[in-house]
mmCIF file of C-alpha atoms in Angstrom:
data_model
loop_
_atom_site.group_PDB
_atom_site.id
_atom_site.type_symbol
_atom_site.label_atom_id
_atom_site.label_comp_id
_atom_site.label_asym_id
_atom_site.label_seq_id
_atom_site.Cartn_x
_atom_site.Cartn_y
_atom_site.Cartn_z
ATOM 1 C CA MET Z 551 -6.828 -9.613 8.891
ATOM 2 C CA SER Z 552 -4.155 -7.307 10.252
ATOM 3 C CA LYS Z 553 -4.557 -3.583 9.713
ATOM 4 C CA VAL Z 554 -0.788 -3.040 9.797
ATOM 5 C CA LYS Z 555 1.476 -4.302 7.026
ATOM 6 C CA THR Z 556 5.098 -4.043 6.050
ATOM 7 C CA LEU Z 557 6.225 -2.650 2.733
ATOM 8 C CA THR Z 558 7.362 -6.155 1.844
ATOM 9 C CA GLN Z 559 3.836 -7.503 2.375
ATOM 10 C CA ILE Z 560 2.360 -4.792 0.175
ATOM 11 C CA ALA Z 561 4.991 -5.418 -2.513
ATOM 12 C CA ASP Z 562 4.097 -9.118 -2.406
ATOM 13 C CA GLU Z 563 0.458 -8.226 -3.067
ATOM 14 C CA TYR Z 564 1.579 -6.508 -6.281
ATOM 15 C CA GLU Z 565 4.011 -9.340 -7.043
ATOM 16 C CA ILE Z 566 6.932 -6.913 -7.219
ATOM 17 C CA SER Z 567 10.021 -6.432 -5.082
ATOM 18 C CA GLU Z 568 10.063 -4.085 -2.121
ATOM 19 C CA ARG Z 569 12.695 -2.021 -3.916
ATOM 20 C CA THR Z 570 10.454 -1.574 -6.952
ATOM 21 C CA LEU Z 571 7.553 -0.567 -4.713
ATOM 22 C CA ARG Z 572 9.748 1.990 -2.924
ATOM 23 C CA ARG Z 573 10.737 3.449 -6.301
ATOM 24 C CA LYS Z 574 7.103 3.732 -7.398
ATOM 25 C CA ILE Z 575 6.184 5.412 -4.088
ATOM 26 C CA GLN Z 576 9.086 7.835 -4.475
ATOM 27 C CA LYS Z 577 8.236 8.610 -8.102
ATOM 28 C CA MET Z 578 4.624 9.379 -7.169
ATOM 29 C CA GLU Z 579 5.832 11.436 -4.190
ATOM 30 C CA LEU Z 580 3.555 9.601 -1.772
ATOM 31 C CA PRO Z 581 4.121 10.584 1.884
ATOM 32 C CA ILE Z 582 4.925 7.061 3.069
ATOM 33 C CA GLU Z 583 7.264 6.676 6.049
ATOM 34 C CA SER Z 584 9.621 3.782 6.668
ATOM 35 C CA GLY Z 585 8.509 1.042 9.012
ATOM 36 C CA LEU Z 586 5.029 -0.337 9.478
ATOM 37 C CA ILE Z 587 2.373 0.797 7.008
ATOM 38 C CA PHE Z 588 -0.912 1.619 8.690
ATOM 39 C CA LYS Z 589 -4.315 1.604 6.999
ATOM 40 C CA PRO Z 590 -4.354 5.282 5.838
ATOM 41 C CA ALA Z 591 -0.954 4.905 4.150
ATOM 42 C CA GLN Z 592 -2.018 1.583 2.644
ATOM 43 C CA LYS Z 593 -5.015 3.324 1.114
ATOM 44 C CA LEU Z 594 -2.743 5.984 -0.427
ATOM 45 C CA ILE Z 595 -0.596 3.304 -2.005
ATOM 46 C CA TYR Z 596 -3.541 1.252 -3.258
ATOM 47 C CA GLU Z 597 -5.314 4.264 -4.740
ATOM 48 C CA ALA Z 598 -2.144 5.479 -6.457
ATOM 49 C CA LEU Z 599 -1.125 2.090 -7.874
ATOM 50 C CA GLY Z 600 -4.517 0.410 -8.117
ATOM 51 C CA TYR Z 601 -5.860 -2.197 -5.731
ATOM 52 C CA PRO Z 602 -4.229 -5.624 -6.044
ATOM 53 C CA ILE Z 603 -6.640 -8.504 -6.657
ATOM 54 C CA SER Z 604 -5.951 -9.873 -3.164
ATOM 55 C CA VAL Z 605 -7.019 -6.635 -1.425
ATOM 56 C CA ASP Z 606 -10.670 -5.936 -0.663
ATOM 57 C CA LYS Z 607 -11.460 -2.343 -1.708
ATOM 58 C CA ASN Z 608 -14.442 -2.287 0.641
ATOM 59 C CA ARG Z 609 -12.093 -2.499 3.615
ATOM 60 C CA PHE Z 610 -11.010 1.072 2.803
ATOM 61 C CA LYS Z 611 -14.402 2.408 1.682
ATOM 62 C CA ASP Z 612 -15.275 4.352 4.851
ATOM 63 C CA ASP Z 613 -11.781 5.753 5.370
ATOM 64 C CA LYS Z 614 -11.084 9.347 4.465
#
């Protein structure tokens, strides 16, 4: 499984549009940059919005 995702891929995991995901990220003031989303930023998103069913929480367990 790839450690890098696009915002579109993450939005698909939540079954929402990329635009809706961007709005949620903005509203929560998460420091997410445009472009590819690396593992630490993915963890921020997942912890703020809750882990989607398709994402294994244990993959992020040892990350700080």
